[in-house]
Structures are given as structure tokens and as C-alpha cells.
PDB file of N, CA and C in Angstrom:
ATOM      1  N   MET I   1      63.434  39.022 -14.871  1.00 76.00           N
ATOM      2  CA  MET I   1      64.362  40.632 -14.738  1.00 76.00           C
ATOM      3  C   MET I   1      64.978  41.034 -13.781  1.00 76.00           C
ATOM      4  N   ASN I   2      66.109  41.798 -13.927  1.00 89.00           N
ATOM      5  CA  ASN I   2      66.844  42.134 -12.279  1.00 89.00           C
ATOM      6  C   ASN I   2      66.471  43.783 -12.470  1.00 89.00           C
ATOM      7  N   PHE I   3      66.130  44.214 -11.803  1.00 96.00           N
ATOM      8  CA  PHE I   3      65.841  45.460 -10.890  1.00 96.00           C
ATOM      9  C   PHE I   3      66.928  45.774 -10.071  1.00 96.00           C
ATOM     10  N   LYS I   4      67.212  47.177 -10.055  1.00 96.00           N
ATOM     11  CA  LYS I   4      68.192  47.878  -9.174  1.00 96.00           C
ATOM     12  C   LYS I   4      67.313  48.561  -8.190  1.00 96.00           C
ATOM     13  N   VAL I   5      68.146  48.983  -7.017  1.00 97.00           N
ATOM     14  CA  VAL I   5      67.771  49.896  -5.961  1.00 97.00           C
ATOM     15  C   VAL I   5      67.788  51.279  -6.608  1.00 97.00           C
ATOM     16  N   GLY I   6      66.486  52.319  -6.638  1.00 97.00           N
ATOM     17  CA  GLY I   6      66.697  53.195  -7.808  1.00 97.00           C
ATOM     18  C   GLY I   6      65.787  53.114  -8.607  1.00 97.00           C
ATOM     19  N   ASP I   7      65.719  52.293  -9.364  1.00 97.00           N
ATOM     20  CA  ASP I   7      65.113  51.608 -10.706  1.00 97.00           C
ATOM     21  C   ASP I   7      63.229  52.399 -10.207  1.00 97.00           C
ATOM     22  N   PHE I   8      62.965  52.469 -11.096  1.00 98.00           N
ATOM     23  CA  PHE I   8      61.329  52.914 -11.257  1.00 98.00           C
ATOM     24  C   PHE I   8      60.746  51.844 -11.908  1.00 98.00           C
ATOM     25  N   VAL I   9      59.529  51.358 -11.278  1.00 98.00           N
ATOM     26  CA  VAL I   9      59.025  50.289 -11.953  1.00 98.00           C
ATOM     27  C   VAL I   9      57.375  50.469 -12.124  1.00 98.00           C
ATOM     28  N   TYR I  10      56.690  49.523 -13.057  1.00 97.00           N
ATOM     29  CA  TYR I  10      55.161  49.720 -12.969  1.00 97.00           C
ATOM     30  C   TYR I  10      54.972  48.383 -12.115  1.00 97.00           C
ATOM     31  N   ARG I  11      53.959  48.165 -11.462  1.00 94.00           N
ATOM     32  CA  ARG I  11      53.202  47.203 -10.676  1.00 94.00           C
ATOM     33  C   ARG I  11      52.165  46.431 -11.035  1.00 94.00           C
ATOM     34  N   LYS I  12      51.942  45.013 -11.257  1.00 91.00           N
ATOM     35  CA  LYS I  12      50.906  44.385 -12.163  1.00 91.00           C
ATOM     36  C   LYS I  12      49.363  44.533 -11.060  1.00 91.00           C
ATOM     37  N   ASN I  13      49.000  45.102 -11.836  1.00 84.00           N
ATOM     38  CA  ASN I  13      47.344  45.465 -11.077  1.00 84.00           C
ATOM     39  C   ASN I  13      46.203  44.537 -11.072  1.00 84.00           C
ATOM     40  N   GLU I  14      46.744  43.207 -11.020  1.00 74.00           N
ATOM     41  CA  GLU I  14      45.350  41.899 -10.716  1.00 74.00           C
ATOM     42  C   GLU I  14      44.867  42.081  -9.228  1.00 74.00           C
ATOM     43  N   ALA I  15      45.893  42.198  -8.393  1.00 59.00           N
ATOM     44  CA  ALA I  15      45.043  42.047  -7.196  1.00 59.00           C
ATOM     45  C   ALA I  15      44.149  43.230  -6.902  1.00 59.00           C
ATOM     46  N   SER I  16      44.393  44.311  -7.080  1.00 59.00           N
ATOM     47  CA  SER I  16      43.781  45.705  -6.577  1.00 59.00           C
ATOM     48  C   SER I  16      42.647  46.170  -7.828  1.00 59.00           C
ATOM     49  N   ARG I  17      42.443  45.466  -8.779  1.00 54.00           N
ATOM     50  CA  ARG I  17      41.790  45.994  -9.965  1.00 54.00           C
ATOM     51  C   ARG I  17      40.024  46.377  -8.935  1.00 54.00           C
ATOM     52  N   VAL I  18      39.803  47.627  -9.761  1.00 60.00           N
ATOM     53  CA  VAL I  18      38.315  48.032  -9.186  1.00 60.00           C
ATOM     54  C   VAL I  18      37.401  46.652 -10.060  1.00 60.00           C
ATOM     55  N   GLU I  19      36.354  46.532  -9.370  1.00 63.00           N
ATOM     56  CA  GLU I  19      35.414  45.493  -9.759  1.00 63.00           C
ATOM     57  C   GLU I  19      34.725  46.143 -10.979  1.00 63.00           C
ATOM     58  N   ASN I  20      34.551  47.323 -10.773  1.00 64.00           N
ATOM     59  CA  ASN I  20      33.441  47.708 -12.342  1.00 64.00           C
ATOM     60  C   ASN I  20      34.062  47.890 -13.388  1.00 64.00           C
ATOM     61  N   GLN I  21      35.403  48.043 -13.515  1.00 69.00           N
ATOM     62  CA  GLN I  21      36.018  48.215 -14.544  1.00 69.00           C
ATOM     63  C   GLN I  21      36.617  47.191 -15.436  1.00 69.00           C
ATOM     64  N   GLY I  22      36.299  45.753 -15.016  1.00 68.00           N
ATOM     65  CA  GLY I  22      36.465  44.421 -15.402  1.00 68.00           C
ATOM     66  C   GLY I  22      37.804  44.791 -16.460  1.00 68.00           C
ATOM     67  N   LYS I  23      38.074  44.014 -17.392  1.00 72.00           N
ATOM     68  CA  LYS I  23      39.224  44.215 -18.296  1.00 72.00           C
ATOM     69  C   LYS I  23      39.549  45.204 -18.645  1.00 72.00           C
ATOM     70  N   LEU I  24      38.771  46.349 -19.012  1.00 74.00           N
ATOM     71  CA  LEU I  24      38.907  47.418 -19.140  1.00 74.00           C
ATOM     72  C   LEU I  24      39.808  48.372 -18.685  1.00 74.00           C
ATOM     73  N   GLY I  25      39.769  47.969 -16.859  1.00 76.00           N
ATOM     74  CA  GLY I  25      40.786  48.363 -16.141  1.00 76.00           C
ATOM     75  C   GLY I  25      41.819  48.705 -15.989  1.00 76.00           C
ATOM     76  N   PRO I  26      42.737  49.717 -15.802  1.00 80.00           N
ATOM     77  CA  PRO I  26      44.602  49.797 -16.449  1.00 80.00           C
ATOM     78  C   PRO I  26      45.161  48.218 -15.604  1.00 80.00           C
ATOM     79  N   ASN I  27      45.723  47.685 -16.507  1.00 86.00           N
ATOM     80  CA  ASN I  27      46.777  46.641 -16.321  1.00 86.00           C
ATOM     81  C   ASN I  27      48.019  46.980 -15.309  1.00 86.00           C
ATOM     82  N   TRP I  28      48.701  48.054 -14.966  1.00 92.00           N
ATOM     83  CA  TRP I  28      49.537  48.271 -14.780  1.00 92.00           C
ATOM     84  C   TRP I  28      49.324  49.481 -13.746  1.00 92.00           C
ATOM     85  N   GLU I  29      49.825  49.447 -12.140  1.00 92.00           N
ATOM     86  CA  GLU I  29      50.210  50.113 -11.599  1.00 92.00           C
ATOM     87  C   GLU I  29      51.148  51.523 -11.144  1.00 92.00           C
ATOM     88  N   GLY I  30      51.405  52.734 -11.172  1.00 93.00           N
ATOM     89  CA  GLY I  30      53.035  53.417 -10.706  1.00 93.00           C
ATOM     90  C   GLY I  30      52.811  54.870 -11.015  1.00 93.00           C
ATOM     91  N   PRO I  31      54.214  54.833 -10.998  1.00 97.00           N
ATOM     92  CA  PRO I  31      55.302  54.292 -11.143  1.00 97.00           C
ATOM     93  C   PRO I  31      56.073  54.099 -10.004  1.00 97.00           C
ATOM     94  N   TYR I  32      56.348  53.413  -9.321  1.00 97.00           N
ATOM     95  CA  TYR I  32      57.212  53.407  -7.776  1.00 97.00           C
ATOM     96  C   TYR I  32      58.698  52.866  -7.830  1.00 97.00           C
ATOM     97  N   ARG I  33      59.278  52.919  -6.742  1.00 98.00           N
ATOM     98  CA  ARG I  33      60.839  53.398  -6.601  1.00 98.00           C
ATOM     99  C   ARG I  33      61.113  52.121  -5.875  1.00 98.00           C
ATOM    100  N   ILE I  34      62.032  51.321  -6.695  1.00 98.00           N
ATOM    101  CA  ILE I  34      62.855  50.087  -5.443  1.00 98.00           C
ATOM    102  C   ILE I  34      63.454  50.529  -4.667  1.00 98.00           C
ATOM    103  N   VAL I  35      63.258  50.226  -3.320  1.00 98.00           N
ATOM    104  CA  VAL I  35      64.104  50.524  -2.292  1.00 98.00           C
ATOM    105  C   VAL I  35      64.570  49.363  -1.702  1.00 98.00           C
ATOM    106  N   GLU I  36      64.578  47.850  -2.175  1.00 97.00           N
ATOM    107  CA  GLU I  36      65.387  47.013  -1.096  1.00 97.00           C
ATOM    108  C   GLU I  36      65.020  45.851  -2.249  1.00 97.00           C
ATOM    109  N   ALA I  37      66.217  45.089  -2.640  1.00 97.00           N
ATOM    110  CA  ALA I  37      65.989  43.988  -3.450  1.00 97.00           C
ATOM    111  C   ALA I  37      66.414  42.521  -2.765  1.00 97.00           C
ATOM    112  N   TYR I  38      66.027  41.454  -2.962  1.00 96.00           N
ATOM    113  CA  TYR I  38      65.958  40.372  -2.223  1.00 96.00           C
ATOM    114  C   TYR I  38      66.561  39.159  -2.959  1.00 96.00           C
ATOM    115  N   ASP I  39      67.327  38.539  -2.904  1.00 94.00           N
ATOM    116  CA  ASP I  39      67.486  37.251  -4.104  1.00 94.00           C
ATOM    117  C   ASP I  39      66.996  36.528  -4.089  1.00 94.00           C
ATOM    118  N   ASN I  40      65.765  36.354  -3.886  1.00 95.00           N
ATOM    119  CA  ASN I  40      64.867  35.666  -4.180  1.00 95.00           C
ATOM    120  C   ASN I  40      64.032  35.967  -5.455  1.00 95.00           C
ATOM    121  N   GLY I  41      64.235  37.293  -5.830  1.00 95.00           N
ATOM    122  CA  GLY I  41      63.660  37.848  -7.115  1.00 95.00           C
ATOM    123  C   GLY I  41      62.882  38.709  -6.164  1.00 95.00           C
ATOM    124  N   SER I  42      62.212  39.025  -5.662  1.00 97.00           N
ATOM    125  CA  SER I  42      61.366  39.836  -4.906  1.00 97.00           C
ATOM    126  C   SER I  42      61.731  41.573  -4.575  1.00 97.00           C
ATOM    127  N   TYR I  43      60.902  42.432  -4.835  1.00 98.00           N
ATOM    128  CA  TYR I  43      61.378  43.791  -4.131  1.00 98.00           C
ATOM    129  C   TYR I  43      60.400  44.407  -3.221  1.00 98.00           C
ATOM    130  N   LYS I  44      61.155  45.366  -2.497  1.00 98.00           N
ATOM    131  CA  LYS I  44      60.261  46.376  -1.726  1.00 98.00           C
ATOM    132  C   LYS I  44      60.155  47.980  -2.124  1.00 98.00           C
ATOM    133  N   LEU I  45      58.760  48.160  -2.493  1.00 97.00           N
ATOM    134  CA  LEU I  45      58.555  49.222  -3.340  1.00 97.00           C
ATOM    135  C   LEU I  45      58.226  50.339  -2.680  1.00 97.00           C
ATOM    136  N   GLN I  46      58.210  51.661  -3.336  1.00 97.00           N
ATOM    137  CA  GLN I  46      58.202  52.945  -2.432  1.00 97.00           C
ATOM    138  C   GLN I  46      57.506  53.847  -3.376  1.00 97.00           C
ATOM    139  N   THR I  47      55.925  54.179  -3.127  1.00 97.00           N
ATOM    140  CA  THR I  47      55.144  55.526  -3.951  1.00 97.00           C
ATOM    141  C   THR I  47      56.504  56.353  -4.281  1.00 97.00           C
ATOM    142  N   MET I  48      55.683  57.173  -5.215  1.00 96.00           N
ATOM    143  CA  MET I  48      56.087  58.762  -5.211  1.00 96.00           C
ATOM    144  C   MET I  48      56.401  59.421  -3.926  1.00 96.00           C
ATOM    145  N   ASP I  49      55.183  59.331  -3.257  1.00 97.00           N
ATOM    146  CA  ASP I  49      55.121  60.273  -2.430  1.00 97.00           C
ATOM    147  C   ASP I  49      56.088  59.782  -0.809  1.00 97.00           C
ATOM    148  N   ASP I  50      57.244  58.819  -1.493  1.00 96.00           N
ATOM    149  CA  ASP I  50      57.757  58.233   0.009  1.00 96.00           C
ATOM    150  C   ASP I  50      57.352  57.426   0.859  1.00 96.00           C
ATOM    151  N   LYS I  51      56.080  56.988   0.453  1.00 96.00           N
ATOM    152  CA  LYS I  51      55.458  55.603   1.606  1.00 96.00           C
ATOM    153  C   LYS I  51      55.861  54.486   0.797  1.00 96.00           C
ATOM    154  N   GLU I  52      55.667  53.688   1.943  1.00 94.00           N
ATOM    155  CA  GLU I  52      56.299  52.282   1.471  1.00 94.00           C
ATOM    156  C   GLU I  52      55.098  51.825   1.210  1.00 94.00           C
ATOM    157  N   VAL I  53      55.241  50.424   0.050  1.00 93.00           N
ATOM    158  CA  VAL I  53      54.098  49.717  -0.273  1.00 93.00           C
ATOM    159  C   VAL I  53      54.353  48.628   0.780  1.00 93.00           C
ATOM    160  N   PRO I  54      53.155  47.800   1.205  1.00 91.00           N
ATOM    161  CA  PRO I  54      53.079  47.094   2.558  1.00 91.00           C
ATOM    162  C   PRO I  54      53.843  45.828   2.577  1.00 91.00           C
ATOM    163  N   ARG I  55      53.814  45.072   0.996  1.00 93.00           N
ATOM    164  CA  ARG I  55      53.900  43.788   0.786  1.00 93.00           C
ATOM    165  C   ARG I  55      55.301  43.473   0.079  1.00 93.00           C
ATOM    166  N   THR I  56      56.133  42.635  -0.278  1.00 96.00           N
ATOM    167  CA  THR I  56      57.512  42.430  -1.468  1.00 96.00           C
ATOM    168  C   THR I  56      56.369  42.453  -2.647  1.00 96.00           C
ATOM    169  N   TRP I  57      57.238  42.165  -3.633  1.00 95.00           N
ATOM    170  CA  TRP I  57      56.776  42.205  -5.388  1.00 95.00           C
ATOM    171  C   TRP I  57      57.810  41.339  -6.198  1.00 95.00           C
ATOM    172  N   HIS I  58      57.493  40.250  -6.242  1.00 96.00           N
ATOM    173  CA  HIS I  58      58.478  39.386  -7.530  1.00 96.00           C
ATOM    174  C   HIS I  58      58.682  40.668  -8.897  1.00 96.00           C
ATOM    175  N   ALA I  59      59.902  39.998  -9.261  1.00 96.00           N
ATOM    176  CA  ALA I  59      60.239  40.536 -10.567  1.00 96.00           C
ATOM    177  C   ALA I  59      58.939  40.411 -11.615  1.00 96.00           C
ATOM    178  N   ILE I  60      58.465  39.201 -11.575  1.00 95.00           N
ATOM    179  CA  ILE I  60      57.176  38.615 -12.595  1.00 95.00           C
ATOM    180  C   ILE I  60      56.238  39.667 -12.923  1.00 95.00           C
ATOM    181  N   ASN I  61      55.906  40.171 -11.571  1.00 94.00           N
ATOM    182  CA  ASN I  61      54.775  41.344 -11.397  1.00 94.00           C
ATOM    183  C   ASN I  61      55.564  42.663 -11.835  1.00 94.00           C
ATOM    184  N   LEU I  62      56.482  43.208 -12.106  1.00 96.00           N
ATOM    185  CA  LEU I  62      57.090  44.278 -12.132  1.00 96.00           C
ATOM    186  C   LEU I  62      57.536  44.171 -13.900  1.00 96.00           C
ATOM    187  N   ARG I  63      57.704  45.523 -14.337  1.00 96.00           N
ATOM    188  CA  ARG I  63      58.183  46.083 -15.479  1.00 96.00           C
ATOM    189  C   ARG I  63      58.864  47.238 -15.719  1.00 96.00           C
ATOM    190  N   ASN I  64      59.669  47.587 -16.497  1.00 97.00           N
ATOM    191  CA  ASN I  64      60.533  49.080 -15.978  1.00 97.00           C
ATOM    192  C   ASN I  64      59.948  50.260 -16.517  1.00 97.00           C
ATOM    193  N   CYS I  65      59.758  51.314 -16.166  1.00 95.00           N
ATOM    194  CA  CYS I  65      59.238  52.760 -16.230  1.00 95.00           C
ATOM    195  C   CYS I  65      60.452  53.776 -16.250  1.00 95.00           C
ATOM    196  N   PHE I  66      60.427  54.005 -17.623  1.00 91.00           N
ATOM    197  CA  PHE I  66      61.638  55.221 -17.778  1.00 91.00           C
ATOM    198  C   PHE I  66      60.906  56.496 -17.940  1.00 91.00           C
ATOM    199  N   LEU I  67      61.231  56.906 -16.477  1.00 82.00           N
ATOM    200  CA  LEU I  67      61.014  58.604 -16.650  1.00 82.00           C
ATOM    201  C   LEU I  67      61.791  59.863 -17.158  1.00 82.00           C
TER     202      LEU I  67
END
């Protein structure tokens, strides 16, 4: 899936899932705004408070958010 700068997305939550919630914890976090798109399919994200997320995220780990 291709996203554009300015799109809102949810980010897959596998890496930061809270341990005591296990499978019942939320699968997606967000929404986030895409601030930069790279040719390799990864994206730089920003929170709704205009704080940059520290790393890039590949499109496989993102899904559309309709606000």
C-alpha cells in the first residue's frame, strides 16, 4: 500500500505491546501523520501532538486511518 505525506495511519503494535495484556492488548496504535515517504516503502511518522516518532516504519506495519 502506498501512503502520501499528510495521510493519517495506524501503526502495528507488536514491538511496544504491554506484556501483561498479551493477545488481548490493542493490535494498532495511533493515529499518526506521515511526514516523509521514502522510495523503499518506509515512512517517517509524527504523533498528533507534532512529535516525531524516532524511527521509520514500513508500509507493511501501517494501515489507513480515516479521520
